[in-house]
XYZ file of C-alpha atoms in Angstrom:
614
model
C -0.084 0.058 -0.354
C 1.772 3.520 -1.278
C 1.652 6.045 1.650
C 2.555 9.792 2.398
C 3.679 11.072 5.678
C 1.696 13.838 6.658
C 1.216 15.658 10.270
C -2.647 14.778 11.133
C -3.594 18.931 10.200
C -2.137 18.392 6.876
C -4.123 15.342 6.256
C -7.293 17.136 7.242
C -7.299 20.001 4.746
C -5.699 17.437 1.440
C -8.662 15.158 2.342
C -11.108 18.338 1.529
C -9.234 19.673 -1.507
C -10.136 16.329 -2.681
C -13.731 16.110 -2.347
C -16.023 17.275 -5.162
C -19.544 17.869 -5.694
C -21.502 18.243 -9.286
C -23.567 21.382 -9.485
C -25.905 22.076 -12.475
C -23.836 19.239 -14.252
C -20.609 21.125 -13.252
C -17.808 19.373 -11.319
C -16.789 22.315 -8.407
C -14.939 21.518 -4.829
C -17.371 20.509 -2.455
C -15.580 22.633 0.017
C -15.075 25.419 -1.797
C -13.075 27.723 0.982
C -12.206 28.234 5.098
C -13.338 30.791 7.124
C -10.541 31.076 9.638
C -9.420 33.195 12.841
C -6.498 31.755 14.169
C -5.413 31.020 17.625
C -3.105 29.010 19.485
C -5.066 26.084 19.162
C -4.670 25.943 15.235
C -2.407 28.155 13.857
C 0.957 26.619 13.914
C -0.656 23.029 12.567
C -3.535 23.733 10.641
C -2.617 27.421 9.816
C 0.223 26.398 8.240
C -1.656 23.351 5.972
C -3.784 26.319 4.661
C -1.177 28.650 4.425
C 0.562 25.965 2.007
C -2.487 25.633 -0.414
C -4.106 29.273 -0.049
C -4.158 29.385 -3.952
C -6.116 26.723 -4.371
C -7.946 26.695 -1.201
C -9.133 29.775 0.218
C -8.978 30.766 3.872
C -11.372 34.029 4.036
C -10.270 36.127 7.347
C -13.153 36.634 9.859
C -13.570 39.617 12.598
C -15.399 37.258 15.096
C -15.341 33.294 14.945
C -19.507 33.321 15.233
C -19.534 35.949 12.479
C -17.635 33.680 9.830
C -19.205 30.557 10.948
C -22.861 32.572 10.377
C -21.301 33.479 6.739
C -20.606 29.732 6.506
C -24.520 29.110 7.297
C -25.369 31.600 4.790
C -23.485 30.586 2.140
C -25.164 26.744 2.366
C -28.776 28.153 2.190
C -27.729 30.006 -0.626
C -25.846 27.128 -1.948
C -28.770 24.886 -2.224
C -26.773 22.352 0.177
C -24.599 21.320 -2.399
C -21.842 22.769 -1.124
C -19.879 23.387 2.347
C -17.975 25.733 3.893
C -15.456 25.237 6.612
C -14.878 27.295 9.628
C -12.324 27.169 11.976
C -11.151 28.699 14.991
C -8.554 28.404 18.143
C -9.776 26.573 21.749
C -11.381 28.209 24.135
C -13.653 31.480 23.435
C -12.918 31.082 19.404
C -14.739 27.833 19.353
C -17.380 28.535 21.822
C -17.831 31.622 19.682
C -18.960 29.176 17.103
C -21.445 27.603 19.286
C -24.306 29.811 17.941
C -23.835 29.500 14.519
C -23.803 25.713 14.908
C -26.886 26.426 16.403
C -28.418 28.023 13.494
C -27.285 24.919 10.826
C -28.782 22.935 13.456
C -32.144 24.379 13.823
C -32.397 25.079 10.133
C -30.989 21.633 8.723
C -27.978 23.292 6.967
C -24.423 21.766 6.299
C -21.714 23.389 7.662
C -18.081 21.725 8.944
C -16.466 23.135 11.976
C -12.693 22.565 13.177
C -11.892 23.891 16.222
C -8.167 23.677 17.870
C -8.561 21.464 21.555
C -6.253 20.765 24.060
C -3.268 18.500 24.499
C -4.584 14.879 24.573
C -1.466 14.175 26.117
C -2.530 16.499 29.074
C 1.131 16.810 30.328
C 1.095 20.902 29.869
C -1.969 21.018 31.916
C -3.968 23.095 32.390
C -3.357 25.070 28.800
C -4.315 29.062 28.285
C -7.960 29.015 27.573
C -8.546 25.238 28.972
C -11.525 25.140 31.247
C -11.122 22.465 33.682
C -13.728 20.097 35.325
C -12.475 18.490 38.600
C -14.480 15.644 37.979
C -14.098 14.793 34.391
C -10.649 16.094 32.484
C -12.325 14.937 29.527
C -14.109 17.790 29.050
C -13.299 20.835 26.939
C -15.923 23.424 25.944
C -15.610 21.557 22.995
C -17.622 19.321 24.259
C -20.583 22.520 24.270
C -20.961 21.878 20.484
C -22.747 18.611 20.840
C -26.182 19.435 21.678
C -26.033 21.746 18.191
C -24.052 19.008 16.096
C -25.230 16.229 13.766
C -21.992 14.600 13.716
C -19.315 15.456 16.746
C -15.645 13.723 16.941
C -12.510 14.635 18.769
C -9.624 13.235 16.787
C -7.082 11.825 19.495
C -4.741 9.949 17.467
C -3.717 10.660 13.983
C -5.041 8.132 12.245
C -8.816 8.380 13.569
C -9.463 10.690 10.435
C -9.481 7.867 8.310
C -12.471 7.096 9.690
C -14.199 10.166 11.036
C -13.534 12.577 8.117
C -15.628 10.175 5.481
C -18.112 10.147 8.214
C -18.612 14.145 8.380
C -18.769 14.319 4.772
C -21.621 11.644 4.875
C -23.514 13.304 7.395
C -22.912 17.097 5.803
C -24.552 15.588 2.770
C -27.487 12.989 3.601
C -30.526 14.705 3.261
C -32.077 13.257 6.289
C -29.119 14.088 8.711
C -27.582 17.504 7.192
C -26.638 20.310 9.952
C -23.634 20.747 11.564
C -20.019 18.502 11.474
C -17.681 19.559 14.330
C -14.029 18.114 14.853
C -12.144 18.952 17.402
C -8.497 18.579 17.211
C -6.147 18.743 20.251
C -3.438 21.067 18.908
C -0.342 18.443 19.926
C -2.190 15.892 17.634
C -2.295 18.281 14.781
C 1.217 17.999 14.836
C 1.755 14.474 14.677
C 2.562 12.913 11.848
C 1.360 9.670 10.409
C 2.105 7.057 7.033
C -1.598 7.664 5.642
C -2.370 5.260 2.576
C -2.299 7.496 -0.958
C -6.018 6.395 -1.667
C -7.861 8.516 1.248
C -6.953 11.861 -0.473
C -7.824 10.041 -3.927
C -10.416 12.702 -5.921
C -13.865 12.163 -4.745
C -16.858 12.916 -6.852
C -20.281 12.995 -4.082
C -23.859 13.527 -5.852
C -26.110 14.749 -3.136
C -28.882 11.391 -2.586
C -32.198 11.686 -4.014
C -34.081 9.201 -1.840
C -37.338 7.506 -3.069
C -40.200 6.731 -0.803
C -41.533 3.318 0.081
C -44.134 2.323 -2.675
C -46.996 1.575 -0.047
C -46.362 4.864 1.843
C -46.898 6.375 -1.779
C -49.920 4.371 -2.292
C -51.562 5.723 1.300
C -50.321 9.223 0.247
C -52.530 9.017 -2.887
C -55.333 7.623 -1.638
C -55.705 9.991 0.806
C -54.861 12.575 -1.130
C -57.828 11.669 -4.325
C -60.350 11.679 -1.654
C -59.534 15.475 -1.063
C -62.152 18.593 -1.626
C -59.981 20.868 0.285
C -56.510 19.679 -0.404
C -53.409 22.068 0.616
C -49.475 21.855 -0.065
C -47.401 23.735 3.020
C -43.911 24.337 0.804
C -41.063 24.171 2.923
C -37.470 24.686 2.905
C -37.074 21.220 1.502
C -38.183 22.214 -1.920
C -35.252 24.563 -2.316
C -32.634 21.963 -1.324
C -34.372 19.471 -3.369
C -34.600 21.555 -6.475
C -38.129 20.840 -6.644
C -39.354 24.704 -6.787
C -40.265 23.711 -10.969
C -42.332 20.275 -10.129
C -43.979 21.816 -7.389
C -45.318 24.360 -9.776
C -46.041 21.589 -12.118
C -47.672 19.236 -9.326
C -49.548 22.300 -8.092
C -50.980 23.344 -11.513
C -51.725 19.565 -13.103
C -53.701 19.019 -9.687
C -55.553 22.299 -9.269
C -54.255 22.468 -5.388
C -53.140 25.974 -4.126
C -49.399 26.111 -2.302
C -48.502 28.390 0.982
C -45.205 29.102 2.075
C -42.865 28.530 4.867
C -40.583 31.247 6.288
C -37.766 28.452 4.905
C -39.670 27.778 1.792
C -40.327 31.397 0.681
C -40.164 32.150 -2.928
C -40.738 28.208 -4.040
C -43.124 29.986 -6.298
C -43.551 33.094 -8.069
C -45.472 35.797 -6.055
C -47.791 35.735 -9.377
C -48.262 32.617 -9.475
C -52.261 32.005 -9.503
C -51.498 28.975 -6.934
C -49.762 30.499 -4.613
C -51.446 31.861 -1.792
C -48.345 33.294 0.316
C -47.154 32.661 3.977
C -48.925 30.859 6.495
C -48.798 31.092 9.917
C -47.827 33.467 12.525
C -46.046 35.679 10.459
C -48.119 34.771 7.135
C -51.548 36.165 5.519
C -55.126 35.584 5.711
C -55.305 34.168 3.030
C -53.026 30.676 3.556
C -54.292 30.700 7.025
C -57.954 30.787 5.835
C -56.974 27.958 3.459
C -55.517 25.857 6.072
C -58.563 26.023 8.404
C -60.519 24.816 5.602
C -58.435 21.625 4.503
C -59.270 18.354 4.757
C -55.787 17.336 3.419
C -52.600 19.332 4.365
C -49.610 18.119 1.980
C -46.498 19.077 4.282
C -43.142 19.382 2.050
C -40.106 19.610 3.189
C -40.966 21.782 6.483
C -40.153 20.617 10.114
C -43.498 22.567 10.943
C -42.237 24.673 13.194
C -44.851 26.895 15.423
C -44.455 29.963 13.318
C -45.862 27.818 10.427
C -48.589 26.062 12.244
C -49.954 29.062 14.864
C -48.412 27.163 17.506
C -50.652 24.041 15.977
C -54.447 26.143 16.100
C -54.806 27.396 11.917
C -56.198 23.988 10.734
C -59.733 24.462 11.904
C -60.850 21.184 10.164
C -60.745 18.009 12.942
C -61.145 15.644 10.049
C -58.043 16.730 8.074
C -55.364 14.674 6.999
C -51.630 15.201 7.349
C -49.301 13.735 4.103
C -45.344 14.380 4.983
C -43.068 14.363 2.900
C -39.603 14.842 3.759
C -36.455 12.701 3.891
C -36.067 13.235 7.168
C -38.650 10.678 9.167
C -38.617 12.521 12.242
C -40.368 15.605 10.690
C -42.486 13.385 8.026
C -44.244 11.683 10.529
C -45.188 14.445 12.700
C -48.674 15.054 13.902
C -50.032 11.597 12.902
C -49.343 12.552 9.275
C -48.890 9.924 6.376
C -44.813 9.642 6.332
C -43.682 9.797 2.939
C -39.836 9.855 4.019
C -38.147 10.652 0.252
C -36.913 13.272 -1.733
C -39.400 16.438 -2.580
C -38.683 16.327 -6.566
C -38.851 12.448 -6.540
C -41.417 12.148 -4.064
C -43.913 14.562 -6.232
C -42.946 13.174 -9.113
C -44.109 9.696 -8.304
C -47.255 11.207 -6.100
C -48.371 12.366 -9.432
C -48.250 9.547 -11.351
C -50.178 7.753 -8.517
C -53.457 10.256 -8.293
C -52.820 10.411 -12.270
C -56.014 12.861 -13.543
C -57.025 14.034 -9.803
C -57.736 17.496 -10.006
C -58.694 19.366 -6.708
C -62.852 21.365 -7.576
C -62.218 24.781 -8.696
C -64.527 26.385 -6.556
C -61.648 25.568 -3.583
C -59.133 26.938 -6.161
C -61.066 30.004 -6.750
C -61.882 30.706 -3.483
C -57.982 30.817 -2.994
C -57.275 33.440 -5.478
C -59.738 35.866 -3.878
C -58.138 35.166 -0.454
C -54.937 36.044 -2.001
C -56.135 39.087 -4.025
C -57.324 40.770 -0.651
C -53.666 39.609 0.755
C -52.043 41.070 -1.817
C -54.135 44.658 -1.437
C -53.069 44.604 1.802
C -49.536 44.560 1.280
C -49.956 47.165 -1.547
C -51.866 49.594 1.487
C -49.516 49.151 4.071
C -46.381 49.672 2.175
C -47.389 52.633 1.108
C -45.891 55.812 2.280
C -47.528 58.451 4.176
C -45.880 61.965 3.992
C -44.856 63.398 7.245
C -45.128 60.187 9.097
C -41.490 58.068 9.939
C -41.595 55.154 7.705
C -42.585 51.714 8.583
C -40.653 48.535 8.344
C -43.571 47.394 5.907
C -42.733 50.516 4.102
C -38.827 49.986 3.483
C -39.779 46.512 2.389
C -42.523 47.676 0.245
C -39.742 50.310 -1.810
C -37.609 47.711 -2.147
C -40.453 45.052 -3.455
C -41.487 47.304 -6.191
C -37.921 48.487 -7.137
C -36.453 44.552 -7.291
C -35.133 42.382 -9.697
C -35.693 39.018 -10.707
C -32.759 37.892 -9.034
C -32.492 40.170 -6.209
C -31.783 37.781 -2.941
C -34.055 39.400 0.145
C -31.811 38.714 3.224
C -32.976 39.026 7.490
C -33.400 37.359 10.172
C -34.393 37.640 14.061
C -36.172 41.462 15.081
C -39.350 42.730 13.392
C -38.065 42.300 9.626
C -39.034 38.169 9.198
C -42.708 39.222 9.649
C -42.507 41.895 7.300
C -40.474 40.121 4.834
C -42.310 37.167 4.635
C -45.623 39.070 3.697
C -43.889 42.177 1.862
C -40.994 40.688 -0.350
C -43.322 39.573 -3.407
C -40.592 36.888 -5.349
C -40.165 38.027 -9.032
C -37.630 35.357 -9.186
C -37.470 31.949 -7.113
C -35.146 31.218 -4.817
C -34.531 34.898 -3.553
C -35.356 34.877 -0.225
C -33.103 34.000 3.081
C -34.982 35.058 6.606
C -33.157 32.900 9.102
C -36.116 32.248 11.539
C -34.934 28.697 12.976
C -32.684 29.998 15.299
C -33.958 33.170 15.418
C -30.611 34.563 15.719
C -29.589 37.932 15.945
C -26.792 39.064 13.806
C -27.373 36.440 11.479
C -28.059 39.181 8.828
C -25.085 41.410 7.896
C -22.090 37.824 8.544
C -25.090 35.078 6.854
C -25.568 37.671 3.595
C -21.346 38.123 3.393
C -21.288 33.695 3.038
C -24.404 33.847 0.606
C -22.621 36.667 -1.765
C -19.994 34.407 -1.740
C -22.192 31.790 -3.636
C -24.438 33.783 -5.446
C -21.955 35.435 -7.150
C -23.124 39.250 -9.133
C -26.479 38.808 -7.554
C -27.227 41.758 -5.698
C -28.267 40.754 -2.039
C -30.284 43.465 0.151
C -29.325 43.071 3.478
C -32.494 44.798 5.801
C -31.151 44.602 9.940
C -32.660 46.801 12.514
C -30.533 48.974 15.024
C -30.449 46.145 17.683
C -29.110 43.135 15.357
C -26.495 45.984 13.946
C -25.082 46.582 17.205
C -24.665 42.803 17.591
C -22.682 41.742 14.933
C -21.454 44.422 12.191
C -18.194 43.474 11.882
C -18.817 41.668 8.551
C -19.020 44.900 6.953
C -15.588 45.039 6.639
C -14.933 41.108 5.877
C -17.173 42.400 3.001
C -15.287 45.553 1.699
C -11.699 43.410 2.075
C -12.478 40.390 -0.316
C -14.412 42.357 -2.333
C -18.340 40.670 -1.808
C -20.944 43.589 -1.975
C -23.835 43.983 -0.177
C -26.901 46.030 0.157
C -27.529 46.754 3.954
C -30.613 48.819 5.090
C -29.804 49.621 8.611
C -33.546 50.692 10.163
C -32.993 52.305 13.672
C -35.904 52.327 15.825
C -34.389 52.891 19.187
C -33.599 49.198 20.462
C -35.306 46.144 20.328
C -38.732 47.099 19.182
C -40.601 43.862 17.917
C -39.820 42.095 21.511
C -40.699 45.594 23.382
C -44.019 45.063 21.184
C -44.434 41.233 22.516
C -43.902 42.722 26.120
C -46.492 45.338 26.034
C -48.857 42.867 24.229
C -48.915 40.399 27.100
C -49.668 43.415 29.228
C -46.221 44.230 30.285
C -44.453 47.439 30.866
C -41.587 48.990 28.496
C -39.185 47.686 29.613
C -35.195 47.440 28.918
C -35.865 46.714 25.004
C -36.474 50.327 23.462
C -33.265 52.409 24.653
C -35.641 55.006 26.017
C -37.014 52.276 28.308
C -33.623 51.475 29.371
C -31.481 52.145 32.519
C -29.266 54.729 30.405
C -27.580 58.425 31.496
C -27.852 59.723 28.275
C -29.616 58.379 24.987
C -26.897 58.993 22.892
C -27.908 58.427 19.187
C -25.647 56.350 16.400
C -24.585 57.452 13.247
C -24.874 53.995 11.522
C -23.911 55.462 8.400
C -21.064 57.247 10.081
C -19.920 54.187 11.266
C -20.511 51.725 7.851
C -17.730 54.413 6.485
C -15.444 53.720 8.360
C -15.334 49.911 7.806
C -14.955 51.050 4.345
C -18.141 50.920 3.240
C -20.082 53.591 1.110
C -22.930 54.673 3.216
C -25.908 57.432 3.367
C -28.593 58.477 6.154
C -32.239 58.805 4.260
C -34.955 60.476 5.965
C -37.890 59.098 3.465
C -39.357 56.124 1.345
C -38.397 58.287 -1.637
C -35.386 59.134 -0.445
C -34.512 55.513 -0.081
C -35.778 54.451 -3.792
C -33.174 57.466 -4.876
C -30.191 55.971 -2.659
C -30.864 52.326 -3.805
C -30.413 53.237 -7.654
C -26.604 54.690 -6.150
C -26.427 50.817 -4.417
C -26.585 48.963 -6.949
C -24.008 51.279 -9.033
C -21.777 51.242 -6.274
C -18.735 48.887 -6.758
C -18.362 47.830 -3.121
C -21.024 47.258 0.216
C -23.213 50.181 0.134
C -25.171 50.814 3.524
C -28.119 53.074 3.743
C -29.441 54.496 7.047
C -32.553 55.516 7.946
C -34.974 55.895 11.462
C -38.367 54.006 11.343
C -41.466 53.662 13.740
C -40.883 51.483 16.678
C -44.629 51.093 17.259
C -45.782 50.064 13.644
C -45.801 46.401 12.456
C -47.885 43.790 10.064
C -50.616 42.259 11.874
C -49.823 38.679 12.367
C -51.551 36.212 10.640
C -52.389 33.825 13.337
C -51.914 32.965 16.961
C -48.723 31.899 18.449
C -48.222 30.731 21.938
C -45.942 32.646 24.447
C -45.752 32.082 27.883
C -48.047 34.136 29.758
C -47.742 34.722 33.925
C -50.879 32.691 35.541
C -50.533 34.962 38.405
C -50.067 39.187 38.280
C -50.336 42.133 40.277
C -51.029 43.770 36.331
C -54.385 43.658 35.353
C -53.128 44.064 31.685
C -51.410 40.872 32.117
C -54.202 38.988 33.405
C -56.426 40.081 30.641
C -53.273 38.860 28.403
C -53.336 35.353 29.999
C -57.283 34.881 29.146
C -56.592 35.576 25.794
C -53.625 32.870 25.296
C -55.633 30.619 27.016
C -58.818 31.124 24.686
C -56.405 30.809 21.966
C -55.743 27.192 22.850
C -58.623 26.155 22.532
C -57.789 25.757 19.324
C -54.790 23.961 19.349
C -54.249 20.707 17.715
C -53.236 18.295 20.365
C -52.962 14.756 19.710
C -55.140 14.257 16.558
């Protein structure tokens, strides 16, 4: 057997570089690059190995470990899980900074490979810098904190262990049913150890993401239920995008006359103008989608994990006889709430299910009702998106300005806070797969960092980032990253005086405004942040605008810019698009505040409609 003597760190890099994937018929690197912040746990060995191949395997310098790992998440989503970025940190705080990003990837079923330095496997120099010691368990390090947020976790304590661990990590990352973060802890002394690796381990390997087919019996049971439906509904989730099944979904819906509603992750599966697209569903959804869900007798949950925002905390399905058909690569998701599970790839399952239901079409009065409801939804969005002279712009008006001027290739990008609800409703897609709202882990700070990674994946298309002042203050340093790396973003920063949407939740559930808006916090003196000046200090082009009309003009300049362009403006902290459904949150059963007691009564009344065990 031919061997090559390498350090463990060199072997990891060489193996990753040998992995390939097929994207739309083109051979491409499975791992196109690495985000890295070096420290004593990864600079002397892994860093040295990466430097030696810097031209073939690019390393991108992050500003914060959480941010660079979030960039890897944004890349994975934009790449439809066909390519995977690596993020590496040192031991200690560098590693734990990446835990939040791992949670984002895990909740959203997105692949990233995390490589963190670790303490010495020998334990001879213990305790080392940044080591957290556990008196009763010397095997524990901070890297064990990745276990709850990883799909695959390993600590490499001998150099030959990568021979089995790396292929298992890749398998996990590419399997649609297990997709999520893979984490490897790399003790710094083991990174330096040499081993005679088989040359075959580093042979060029081309991976094809599998498309699992469903069991025939499952398909037959689903078909038998669907052909009996008088009011069928498809809930399209993120799995439609990852399967590349958007065209197949449109064809299935048209062939069988079935309305489609979209989850947060499934937004832009269909064009907004598609006659069977009834809009977003659930707590941040629209009245048309939720009215259809209430009346539906068969619901096809296609590539969705049925999060509480999708189901209105399981209150939107009013028909007691409604049946669910769960189509998902993960049996865990497909079988939720007594669904008829169809475990398989969305693209393949739609084609095979269509064959089995033949000429079935839902009644025209059902699709006609959906069209009328959807027209009312669009009229409502048009109304709230219209600017009102003399008043502070609302988030809905900001989204409306961008939506009116958007192009079919534009990619809308946001995360936690007030913008998800506004964009989910207000972004009327002119193009397929033009949307990323991270609302699985609801991670503030994802907006700018994730967009930096997404830009790497989608190239020349414009990414338009919507971020509130709260998220901006949490994590903005990847504006600098985008300038340094030449990955242009258009970023709209809306200053509404703090964490305004959580202030809304606080007040709506009977609480007093407290510690969310700057005005209601313990401060010596409120200070306004000049967001445009701050962005300019990191090399961005920037300006501050006062009105929606000014914003539309600034967008023209932003599109013409050669680098990241930040537009700052003040917006109202009190005006929001109304939620489309109930959402369960905890409200105290006992309180001295009458408003809290009233909110608790409303919450209890809302829970009456919850689907529990049926």
